[in-house]
Short mmCIF file of C-alpha atoms in Angstrom, two decimals:
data_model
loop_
_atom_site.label_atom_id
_atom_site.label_comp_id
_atom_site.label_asym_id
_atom_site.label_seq_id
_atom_site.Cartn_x
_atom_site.Cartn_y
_atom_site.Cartn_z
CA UNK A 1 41.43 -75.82 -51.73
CA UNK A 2 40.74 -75.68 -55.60
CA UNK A 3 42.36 -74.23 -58.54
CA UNK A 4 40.24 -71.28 -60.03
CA UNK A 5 42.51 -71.22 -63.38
CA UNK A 6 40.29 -72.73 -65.57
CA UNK A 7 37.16 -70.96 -67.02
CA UNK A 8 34.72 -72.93 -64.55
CA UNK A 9 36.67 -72.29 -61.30
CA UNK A 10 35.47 -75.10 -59.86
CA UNK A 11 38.16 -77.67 -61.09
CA UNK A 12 39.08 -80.51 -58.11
CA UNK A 13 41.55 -83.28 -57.63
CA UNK A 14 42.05 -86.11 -55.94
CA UNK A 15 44.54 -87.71 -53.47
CA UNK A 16 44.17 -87.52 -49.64
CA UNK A 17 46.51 -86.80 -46.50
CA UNK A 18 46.20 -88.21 -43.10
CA UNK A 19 43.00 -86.76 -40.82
CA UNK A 20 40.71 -84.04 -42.26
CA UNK A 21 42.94 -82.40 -44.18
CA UNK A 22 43.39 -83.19 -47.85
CA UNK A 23 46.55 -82.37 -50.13
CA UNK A 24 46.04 -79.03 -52.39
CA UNK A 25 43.03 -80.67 -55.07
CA UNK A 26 45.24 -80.20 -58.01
CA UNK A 27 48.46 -82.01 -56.57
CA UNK A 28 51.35 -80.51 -57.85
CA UNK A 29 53.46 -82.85 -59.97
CA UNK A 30 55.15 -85.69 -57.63
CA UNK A 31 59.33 -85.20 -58.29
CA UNK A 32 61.49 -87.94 -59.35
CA UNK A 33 63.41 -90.31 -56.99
CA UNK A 34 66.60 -87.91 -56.93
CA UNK A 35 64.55 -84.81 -56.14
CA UNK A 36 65.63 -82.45 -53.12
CA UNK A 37 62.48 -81.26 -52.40
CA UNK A 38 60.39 -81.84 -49.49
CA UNK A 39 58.53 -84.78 -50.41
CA UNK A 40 57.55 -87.97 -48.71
CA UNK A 41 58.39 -91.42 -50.70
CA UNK A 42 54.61 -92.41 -49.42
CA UNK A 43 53.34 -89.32 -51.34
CA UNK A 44 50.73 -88.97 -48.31
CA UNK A 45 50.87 -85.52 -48.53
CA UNK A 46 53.31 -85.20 -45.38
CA UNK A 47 56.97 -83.29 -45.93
CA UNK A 48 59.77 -85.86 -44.98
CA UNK A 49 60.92 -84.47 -42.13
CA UNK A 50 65.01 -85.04 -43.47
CA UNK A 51 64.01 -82.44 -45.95
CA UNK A 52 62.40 -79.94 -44.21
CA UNK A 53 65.06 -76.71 -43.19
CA UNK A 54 63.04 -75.47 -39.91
CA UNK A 55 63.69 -71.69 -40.49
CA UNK A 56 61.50 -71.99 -43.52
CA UNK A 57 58.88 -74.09 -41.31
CA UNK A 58 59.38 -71.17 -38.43
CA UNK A 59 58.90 -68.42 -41.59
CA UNK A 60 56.25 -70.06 -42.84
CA UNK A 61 54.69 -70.71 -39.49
CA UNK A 62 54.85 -66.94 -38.81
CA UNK A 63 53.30 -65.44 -41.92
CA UNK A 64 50.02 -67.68 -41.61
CA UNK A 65 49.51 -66.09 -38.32
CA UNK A 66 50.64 -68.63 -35.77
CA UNK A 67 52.86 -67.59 -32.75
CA UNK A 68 56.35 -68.55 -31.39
CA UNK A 69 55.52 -68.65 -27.48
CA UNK A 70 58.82 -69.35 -25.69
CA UNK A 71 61.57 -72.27 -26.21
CA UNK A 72 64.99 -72.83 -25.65
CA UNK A 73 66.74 -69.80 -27.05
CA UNK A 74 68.82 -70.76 -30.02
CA UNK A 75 67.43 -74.36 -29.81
CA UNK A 76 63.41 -74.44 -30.26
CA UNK A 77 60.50 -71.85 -30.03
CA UNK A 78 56.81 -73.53 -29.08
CA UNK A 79 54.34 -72.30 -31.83
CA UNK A 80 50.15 -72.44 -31.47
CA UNK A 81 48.07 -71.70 -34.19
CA UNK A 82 46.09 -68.32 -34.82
CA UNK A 83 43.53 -67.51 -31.87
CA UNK A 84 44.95 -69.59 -29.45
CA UNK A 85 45.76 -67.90 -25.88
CA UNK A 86 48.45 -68.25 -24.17
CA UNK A 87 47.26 -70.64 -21.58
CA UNK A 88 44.73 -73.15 -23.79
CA UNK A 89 45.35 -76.30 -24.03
CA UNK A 90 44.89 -76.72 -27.71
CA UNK A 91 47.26 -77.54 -30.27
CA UNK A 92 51.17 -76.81 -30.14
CA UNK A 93 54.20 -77.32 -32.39
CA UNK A 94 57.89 -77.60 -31.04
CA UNK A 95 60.35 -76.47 -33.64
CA UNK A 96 63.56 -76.75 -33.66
CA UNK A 97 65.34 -73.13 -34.32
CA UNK A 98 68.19 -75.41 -37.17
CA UNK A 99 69.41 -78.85 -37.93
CA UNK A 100 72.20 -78.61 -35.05
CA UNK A 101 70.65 -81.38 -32.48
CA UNK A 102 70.58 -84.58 -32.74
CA UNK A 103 66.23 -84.81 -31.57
CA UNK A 104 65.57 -82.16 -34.63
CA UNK A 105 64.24 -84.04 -37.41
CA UNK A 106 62.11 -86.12 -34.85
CA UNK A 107 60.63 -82.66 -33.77
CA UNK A 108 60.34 -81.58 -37.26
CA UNK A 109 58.64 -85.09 -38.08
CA UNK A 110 56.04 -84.35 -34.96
CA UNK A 111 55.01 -80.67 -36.03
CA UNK A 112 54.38 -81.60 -39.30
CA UNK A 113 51.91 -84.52 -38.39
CA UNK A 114 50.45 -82.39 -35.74
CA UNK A 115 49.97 -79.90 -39.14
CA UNK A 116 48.07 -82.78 -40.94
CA UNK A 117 45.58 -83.47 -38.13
CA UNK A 118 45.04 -79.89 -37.47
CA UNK A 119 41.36 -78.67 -39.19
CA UNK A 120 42.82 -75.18 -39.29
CA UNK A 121 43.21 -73.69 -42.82
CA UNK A 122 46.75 -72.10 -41.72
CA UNK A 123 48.06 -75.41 -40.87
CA UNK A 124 47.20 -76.68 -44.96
CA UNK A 125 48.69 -73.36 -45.84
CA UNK A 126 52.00 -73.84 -44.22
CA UNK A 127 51.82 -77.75 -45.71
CA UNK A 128 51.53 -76.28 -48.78
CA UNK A 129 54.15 -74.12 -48.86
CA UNK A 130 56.41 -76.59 -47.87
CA UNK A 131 55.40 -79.02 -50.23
CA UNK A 132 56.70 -77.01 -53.30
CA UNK A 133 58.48 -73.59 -52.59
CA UNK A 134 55.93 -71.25 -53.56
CA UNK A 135 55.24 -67.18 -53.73
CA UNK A 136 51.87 -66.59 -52.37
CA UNK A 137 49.23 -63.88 -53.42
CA UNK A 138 46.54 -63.24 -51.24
CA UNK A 139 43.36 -61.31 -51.69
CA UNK A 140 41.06 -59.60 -49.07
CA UNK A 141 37.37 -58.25 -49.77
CA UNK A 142 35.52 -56.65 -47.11
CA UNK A 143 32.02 -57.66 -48.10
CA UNK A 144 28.26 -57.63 -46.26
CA UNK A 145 27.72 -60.93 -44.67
CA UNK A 146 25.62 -63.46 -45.03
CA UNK A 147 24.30 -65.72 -41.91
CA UNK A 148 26.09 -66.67 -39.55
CA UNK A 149 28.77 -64.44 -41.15
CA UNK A 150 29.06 -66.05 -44.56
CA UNK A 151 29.39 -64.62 -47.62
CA UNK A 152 26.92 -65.43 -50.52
CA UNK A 153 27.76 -68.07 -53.24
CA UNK A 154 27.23 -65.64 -55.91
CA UNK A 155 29.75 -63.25 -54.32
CA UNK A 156 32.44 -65.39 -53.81
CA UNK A 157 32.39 -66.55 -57.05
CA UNK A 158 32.88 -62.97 -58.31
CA UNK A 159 35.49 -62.98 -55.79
CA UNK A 160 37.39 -66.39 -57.48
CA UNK A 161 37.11 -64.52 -60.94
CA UNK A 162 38.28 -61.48 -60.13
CA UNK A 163 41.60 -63.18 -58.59
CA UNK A 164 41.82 -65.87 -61.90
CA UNK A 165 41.59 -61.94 -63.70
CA UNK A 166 44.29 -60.77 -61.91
CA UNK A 167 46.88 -64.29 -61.87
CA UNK A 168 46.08 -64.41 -65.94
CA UNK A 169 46.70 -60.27 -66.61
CA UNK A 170 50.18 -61.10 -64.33
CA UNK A 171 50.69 -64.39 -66.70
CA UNK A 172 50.24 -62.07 -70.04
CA UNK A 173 52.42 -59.13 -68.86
CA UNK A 174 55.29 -61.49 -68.40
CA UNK A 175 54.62 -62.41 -72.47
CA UNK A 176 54.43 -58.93 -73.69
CA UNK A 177 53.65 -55.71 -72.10
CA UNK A 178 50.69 -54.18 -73.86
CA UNK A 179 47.75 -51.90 -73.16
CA UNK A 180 45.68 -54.57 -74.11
CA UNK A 181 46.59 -58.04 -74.57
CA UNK A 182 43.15 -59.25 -75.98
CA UNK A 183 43.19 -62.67 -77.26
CA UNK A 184 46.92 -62.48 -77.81
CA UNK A 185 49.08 -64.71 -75.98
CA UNK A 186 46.31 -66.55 -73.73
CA UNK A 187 47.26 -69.95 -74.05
CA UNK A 188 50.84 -69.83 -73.34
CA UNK A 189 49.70 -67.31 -69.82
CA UNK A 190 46.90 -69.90 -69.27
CA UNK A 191 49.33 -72.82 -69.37
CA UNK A 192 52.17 -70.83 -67.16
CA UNK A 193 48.70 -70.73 -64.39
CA UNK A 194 48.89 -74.49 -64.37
CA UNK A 195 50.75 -75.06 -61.58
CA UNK A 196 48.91 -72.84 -59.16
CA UNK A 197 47.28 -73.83 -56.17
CA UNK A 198 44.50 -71.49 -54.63
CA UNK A 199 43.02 -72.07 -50.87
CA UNK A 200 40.00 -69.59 -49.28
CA UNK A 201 38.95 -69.41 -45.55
CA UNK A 202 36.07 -70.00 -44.12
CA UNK A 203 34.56 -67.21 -44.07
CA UNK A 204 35.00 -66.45 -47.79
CA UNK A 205 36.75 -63.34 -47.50
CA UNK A 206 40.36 -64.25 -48.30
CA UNK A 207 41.63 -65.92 -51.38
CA UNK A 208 45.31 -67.41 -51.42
CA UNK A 209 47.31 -68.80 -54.14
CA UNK A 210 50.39 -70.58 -54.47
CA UNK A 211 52.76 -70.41 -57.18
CA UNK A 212 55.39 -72.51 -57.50
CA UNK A 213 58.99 -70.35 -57.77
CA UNK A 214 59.84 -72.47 -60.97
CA UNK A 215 58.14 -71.75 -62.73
CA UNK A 216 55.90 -69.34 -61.25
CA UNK A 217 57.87 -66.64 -59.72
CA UNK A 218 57.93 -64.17 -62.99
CA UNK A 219 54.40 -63.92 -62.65
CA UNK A 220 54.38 -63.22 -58.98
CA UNK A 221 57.13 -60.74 -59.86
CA UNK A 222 55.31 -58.86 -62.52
CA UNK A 223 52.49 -58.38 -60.57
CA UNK A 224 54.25 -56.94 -57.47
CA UNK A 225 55.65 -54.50 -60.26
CA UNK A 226 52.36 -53.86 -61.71
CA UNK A 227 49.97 -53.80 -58.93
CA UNK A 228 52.21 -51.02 -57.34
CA UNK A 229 52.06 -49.05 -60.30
CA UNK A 230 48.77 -48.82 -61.14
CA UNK A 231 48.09 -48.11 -57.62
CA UNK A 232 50.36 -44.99 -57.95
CA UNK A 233 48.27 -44.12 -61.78
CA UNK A 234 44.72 -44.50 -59.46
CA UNK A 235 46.64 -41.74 -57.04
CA UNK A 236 47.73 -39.24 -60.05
CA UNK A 237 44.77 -39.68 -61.58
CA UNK A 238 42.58 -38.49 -58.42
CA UNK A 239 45.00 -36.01 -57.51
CA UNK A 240 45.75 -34.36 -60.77
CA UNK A 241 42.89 -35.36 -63.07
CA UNK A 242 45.44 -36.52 -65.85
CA UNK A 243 46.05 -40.23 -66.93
CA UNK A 244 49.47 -40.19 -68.26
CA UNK A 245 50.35 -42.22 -65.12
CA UNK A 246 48.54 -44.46 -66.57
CA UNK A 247 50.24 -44.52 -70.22
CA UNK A 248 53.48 -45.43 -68.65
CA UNK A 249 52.34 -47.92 -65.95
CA UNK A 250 51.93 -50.04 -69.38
CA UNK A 251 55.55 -50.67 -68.82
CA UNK A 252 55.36 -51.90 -66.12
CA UNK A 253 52.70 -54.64 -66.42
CA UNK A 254 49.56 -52.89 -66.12
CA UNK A 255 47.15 -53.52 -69.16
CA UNK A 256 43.54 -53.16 -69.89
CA UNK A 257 43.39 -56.66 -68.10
CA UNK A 258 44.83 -56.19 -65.14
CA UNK A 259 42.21 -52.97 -64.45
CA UNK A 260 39.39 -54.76 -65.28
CA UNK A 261 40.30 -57.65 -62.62
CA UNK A 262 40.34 -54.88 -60.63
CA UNK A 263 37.13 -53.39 -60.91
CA UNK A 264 35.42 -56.55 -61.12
CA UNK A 265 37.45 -57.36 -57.51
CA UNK A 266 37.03 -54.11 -55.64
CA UNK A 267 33.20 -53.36 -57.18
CA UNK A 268 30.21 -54.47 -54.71
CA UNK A 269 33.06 -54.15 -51.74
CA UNK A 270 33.73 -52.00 -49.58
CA UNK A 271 37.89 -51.93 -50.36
CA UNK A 272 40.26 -54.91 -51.26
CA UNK A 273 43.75 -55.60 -50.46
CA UNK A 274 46.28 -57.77 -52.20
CA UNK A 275 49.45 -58.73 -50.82
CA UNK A 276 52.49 -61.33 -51.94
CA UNK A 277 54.76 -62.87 -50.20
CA UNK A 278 57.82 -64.42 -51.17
CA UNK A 279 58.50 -68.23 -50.83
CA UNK A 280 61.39 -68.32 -47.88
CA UNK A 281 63.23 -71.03 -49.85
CA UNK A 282 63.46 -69.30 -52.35
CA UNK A 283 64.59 -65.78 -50.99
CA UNK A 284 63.68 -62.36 -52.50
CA UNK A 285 63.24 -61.53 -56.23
CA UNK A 286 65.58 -58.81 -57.80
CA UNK A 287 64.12 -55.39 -57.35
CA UNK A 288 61.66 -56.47 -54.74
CA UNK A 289 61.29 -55.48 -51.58
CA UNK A 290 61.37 -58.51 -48.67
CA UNK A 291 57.83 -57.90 -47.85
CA UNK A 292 55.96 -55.86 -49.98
CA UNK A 293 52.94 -53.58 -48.10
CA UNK A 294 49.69 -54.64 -49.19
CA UNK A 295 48.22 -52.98 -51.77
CA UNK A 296 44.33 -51.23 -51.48
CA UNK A 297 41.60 -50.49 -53.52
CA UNK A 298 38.46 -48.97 -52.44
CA UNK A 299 35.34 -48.24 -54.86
CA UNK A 300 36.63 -44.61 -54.95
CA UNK A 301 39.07 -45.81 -57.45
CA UNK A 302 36.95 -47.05 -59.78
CA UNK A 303 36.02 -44.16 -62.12
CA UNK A 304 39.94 -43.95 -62.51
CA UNK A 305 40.47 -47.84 -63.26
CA UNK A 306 37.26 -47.93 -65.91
CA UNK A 307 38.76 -45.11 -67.49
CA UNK A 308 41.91 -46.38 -67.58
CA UNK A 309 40.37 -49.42 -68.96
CA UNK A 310 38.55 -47.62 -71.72
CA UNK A 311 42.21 -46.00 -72.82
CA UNK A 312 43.65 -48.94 -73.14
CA UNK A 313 41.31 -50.48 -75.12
CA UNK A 314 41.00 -47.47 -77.75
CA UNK A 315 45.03 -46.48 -77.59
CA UNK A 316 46.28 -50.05 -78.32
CA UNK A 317 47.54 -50.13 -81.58
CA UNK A 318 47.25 -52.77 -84.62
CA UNK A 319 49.84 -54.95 -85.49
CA UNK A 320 51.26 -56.13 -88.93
CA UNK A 321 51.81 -59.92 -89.00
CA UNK A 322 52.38 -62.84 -91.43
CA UNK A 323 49.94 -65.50 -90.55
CA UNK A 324 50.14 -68.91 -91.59
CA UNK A 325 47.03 -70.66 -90.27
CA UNK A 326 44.50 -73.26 -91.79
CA UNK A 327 41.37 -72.73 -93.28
CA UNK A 328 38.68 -73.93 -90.81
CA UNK A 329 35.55 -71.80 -92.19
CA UNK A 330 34.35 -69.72 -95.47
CA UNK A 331 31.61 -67.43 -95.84
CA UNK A 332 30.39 -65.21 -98.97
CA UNK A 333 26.70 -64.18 -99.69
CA UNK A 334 26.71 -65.74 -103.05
CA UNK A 335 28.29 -67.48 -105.65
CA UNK A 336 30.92 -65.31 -106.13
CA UNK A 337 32.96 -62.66 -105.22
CA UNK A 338 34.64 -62.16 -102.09
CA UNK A 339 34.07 -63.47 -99.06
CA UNK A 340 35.06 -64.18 -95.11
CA UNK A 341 37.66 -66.75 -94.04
CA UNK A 342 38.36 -68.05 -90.79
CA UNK A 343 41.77 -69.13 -90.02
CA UNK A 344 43.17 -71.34 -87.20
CA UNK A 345 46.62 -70.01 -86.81
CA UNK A 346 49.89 -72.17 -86.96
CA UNK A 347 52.62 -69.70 -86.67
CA UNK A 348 52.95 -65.52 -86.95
CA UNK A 349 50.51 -64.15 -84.06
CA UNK A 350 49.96 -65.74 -80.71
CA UNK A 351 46.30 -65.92 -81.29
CA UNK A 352 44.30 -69.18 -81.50
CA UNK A 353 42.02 -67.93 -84.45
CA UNK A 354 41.51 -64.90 -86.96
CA UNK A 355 39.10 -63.77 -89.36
CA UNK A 356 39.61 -62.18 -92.53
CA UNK A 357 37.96 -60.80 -95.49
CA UNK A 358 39.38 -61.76 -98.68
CA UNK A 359 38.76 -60.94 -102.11
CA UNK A 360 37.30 -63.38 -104.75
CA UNK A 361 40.65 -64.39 -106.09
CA UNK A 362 41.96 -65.04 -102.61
CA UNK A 363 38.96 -66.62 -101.38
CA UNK A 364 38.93 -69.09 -104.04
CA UNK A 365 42.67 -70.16 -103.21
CA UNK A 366 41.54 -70.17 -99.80
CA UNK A 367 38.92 -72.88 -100.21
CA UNK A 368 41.05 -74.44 -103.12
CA UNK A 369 43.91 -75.12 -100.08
CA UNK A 370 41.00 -75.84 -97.30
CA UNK A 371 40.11 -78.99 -99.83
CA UNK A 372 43.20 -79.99 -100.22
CA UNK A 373 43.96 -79.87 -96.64
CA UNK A 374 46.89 -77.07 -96.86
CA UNK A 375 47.29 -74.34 -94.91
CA UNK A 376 47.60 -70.73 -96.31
CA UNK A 377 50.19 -67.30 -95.75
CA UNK A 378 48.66 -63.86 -95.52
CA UNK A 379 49.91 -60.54 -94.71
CA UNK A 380 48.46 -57.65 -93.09
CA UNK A 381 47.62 -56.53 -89.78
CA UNK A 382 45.94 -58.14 -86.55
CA UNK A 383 43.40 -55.35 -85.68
CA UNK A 384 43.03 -54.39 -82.15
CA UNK A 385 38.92 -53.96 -82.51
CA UNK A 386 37.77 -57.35 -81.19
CA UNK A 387 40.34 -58.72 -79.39
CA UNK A 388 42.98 -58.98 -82.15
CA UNK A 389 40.49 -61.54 -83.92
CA UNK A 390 40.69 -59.62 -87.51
CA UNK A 391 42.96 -59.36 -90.19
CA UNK A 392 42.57 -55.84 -91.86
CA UNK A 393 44.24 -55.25 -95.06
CA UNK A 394 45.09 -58.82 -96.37
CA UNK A 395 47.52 -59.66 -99.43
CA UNK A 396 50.17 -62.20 -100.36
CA UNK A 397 47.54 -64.89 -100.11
CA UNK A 398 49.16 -68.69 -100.84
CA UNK A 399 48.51 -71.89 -100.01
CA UNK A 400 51.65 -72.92 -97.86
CA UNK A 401 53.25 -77.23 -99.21
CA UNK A 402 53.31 -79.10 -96.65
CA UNK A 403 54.91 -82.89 -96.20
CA UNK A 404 52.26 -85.53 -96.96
CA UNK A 405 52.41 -86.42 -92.68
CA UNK A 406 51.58 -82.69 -91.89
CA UNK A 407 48.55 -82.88 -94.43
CA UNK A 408 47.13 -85.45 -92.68
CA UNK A 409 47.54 -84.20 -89.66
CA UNK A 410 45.81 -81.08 -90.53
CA UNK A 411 42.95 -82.73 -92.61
CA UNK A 412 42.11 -84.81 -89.27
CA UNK A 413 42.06 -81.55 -87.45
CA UNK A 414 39.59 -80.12 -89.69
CA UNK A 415 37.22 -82.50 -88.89
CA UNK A 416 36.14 -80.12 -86.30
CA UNK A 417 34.88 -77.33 -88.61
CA UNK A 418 31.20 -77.06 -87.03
CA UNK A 419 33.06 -77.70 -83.40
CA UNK A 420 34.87 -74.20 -84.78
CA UNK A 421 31.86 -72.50 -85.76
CA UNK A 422 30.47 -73.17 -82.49
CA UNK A 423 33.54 -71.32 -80.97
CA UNK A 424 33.64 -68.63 -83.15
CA UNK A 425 29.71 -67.79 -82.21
CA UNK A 426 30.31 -68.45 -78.80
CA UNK A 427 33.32 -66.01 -78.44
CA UNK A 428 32.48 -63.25 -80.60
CA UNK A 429 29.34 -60.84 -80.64
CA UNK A 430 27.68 -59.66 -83.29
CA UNK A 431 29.71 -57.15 -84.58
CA UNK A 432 32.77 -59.48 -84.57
CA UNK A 433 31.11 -62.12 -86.69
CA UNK A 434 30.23 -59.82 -89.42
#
């Protein structure tokens, strides 16, 4: 398992469980003392057993494929994992059917360190969903093989971006619905991603993460919402050749984002499902249904989602703001006149940066309150052309006073000016940095 969140997708962590099987690599957070979650005092990785409710284990048990063979009606059901016939000898879990008997938590306590030892990737699944109470989105890709029925590095790391696409266009709908979200509101969807845990299989085909009910379930919600509406835009759009499906789909969570995810998922493939699941701990979300039907993609949709993508991006409109941010970079052609400002925002836009042209007069109280290590107000509006990274029409230009501890702070920060024009090249293309 690894968390795909960050920009590298590779990110690890550490920690270990008993046998083969290690804890989810970014642990999630252990509880305090007075917690009533699942969690072992040892913090081995194992479930205490006290804690455990065994119609969760049984539900959880069930939707990773393994199956209840027999039992004691009303008292235990015997459980093996996926593949296993009824007569093998392999491995077998005896689960109590509630808390009623006096032998349950000692049954309880055996399945789960049965679950540890097991190799199988269900068995960390179901660990993991008992660890933290968690909604779980899971992505399918029928793809060629490789040998031996792999599937190529390069393609399942297209496969771990499309799904980070999806999770972050889920994280940004919750913040604002928009056609296009652009560089608005990434950190705070970036940081809500934090807690999510993400395990493949083997065979590279099938991506599952975990998201934590608090406080992940909004963004599991949103994307049941949104996932089943642009599925029904994709099916007006083929049927009828018009796109206003698409217009009010926006409402619903689907942006510009969300259909490029899906391109970038379903391209090179021969279809792709996604499905969610709701924790059992947790019960069913509000306007949900208790187990949502998978939703498909096949690379006939695409012309539909790439021009939905295209609207988005054009129809989005700008938006008028009042920006406080600090000076971090100037730029004119000569000694005077007007020139180009970049601003690190502090309040007015949730944007990390903008870039505006100012005239002389501003410019020069622009610099005049980047020396003096003050920030600075403007007015106008955050243009929707590159990513919401421009301020068009710019007045009302002041430097903003500041207590003598906030100066500081912000004259350390500045420090990083060349670190910022690094950013600003790295991020933005040509056009942008004009």
């Amino acid at each position: 398992m690894h968390r795909p969140i960050d920009d590298s997708g590779h990110g690890t962590g550490d920690g270990g469980a008993p046998g083969p099987v290690p804890p989810p690599y970014r642990p999630h957070p252990v509880p305090p003392a007075d917690t009533t979650g699942p969690w072992t005092a040892s913090g081995d990785g194992v479930p205490d057993p006290g804690r455990v409710d065994p119609r969760v284990l049984g539900a959880l048990l069930a939707r990773h494929g393994w199956r209840r063979r027999g039992g004691a009606a009303g008292r235990y059901g015997r459980w093996t994992p996926p593949g296993a016939g009824q007569g093998s000898g392999g491995t077998s879990l005896l689960v109590p059917d509630s808390l009623a008997f006096p032998d349950c938590e000692d049954l309880i306590g055996e399945a789960l360190t049965a679950l540890a030892r097991s190799g199988a990737p269900s068995a960390r699944e179901v660990l993991t969903g008992l660890a933290v109470p968690s909604d779980e989105i899971r992505w399918w890709r029928e793809v060629p093989t490789g040998p031996a029925g792999t599937v190529p590095w390069p393609v399942q790391e297209r496969f771990r971006s499309a799904a980070r696409g999806i999770l972050l266009a889920g994280a940004l709908a919750v913040r604002g619905r928009a056609g296009y979200h652009g560089s608005r509101r990434r950190a705070a969807a970036r940081a809500a991603l934090e807690p999510v845990v993400v395990g493949t299989d083997p065979g590279g085909r099938v991506l599952t993460a975990f998201l934590p009910v608090p406080p992940g379930r909004p963004v599991a919600v949103r994307l049941y919402h949104a996932l089943h509406a642009a599925r029904e835009a994709v099916d007006y759009r083929r049927a009828t050749g018009g796109m206003e499906a698409f217009d009010s789909a926006v409402g619903a969570g689907v942006s510009r984002e969300l259909t490029e995810a899906l391109v970038a998922l379903v391209r090179g493939t021969e279809g792709a499902r996604i499905a969610l699941e709701w924790a059992p701990a947790a019960g069913v979300p509000e306007g949900c249904a208790a187990r949502p039907e998978p939703v498909e993609f096949s690379p006939g949709d695409l012309p539909a989602l790439r021009e939905a993508s295209a609207r988005y991006l054009t129809d989005e409109p700008s938006v008028p703001v009042r920006i406080t941010g600090a000076v971090v970079r100037l730029r004119r052609s000569g000694p005077r006149g007007g020139g180009t400002v970049r601003l690190r925002v502090l309040a007015g836009a949730e944007v990390g940066h903008v870039r505006v042209a100012l005239d002389e007069e501003a410019y020069r109280t622009a610099g005049h309150a980047h020396l003096v290590g003050l920030p600075i107000r403007v007015v106008g509006r955050l243009e929707s052309r590159g990513g919401f990274r421009r301020l068009t029409g710019p007045s009302g230009v002041v430097p903003v006073q500041v207590d003598e501890a906030e100066r500081d702070r912000l004259m350390k920060s500045l420090q990083g000016t060349a670190e910022d024009a690094a950013f600003l090249d790295e991020e933005c293309g040509p056009e942008e940095r004009r």
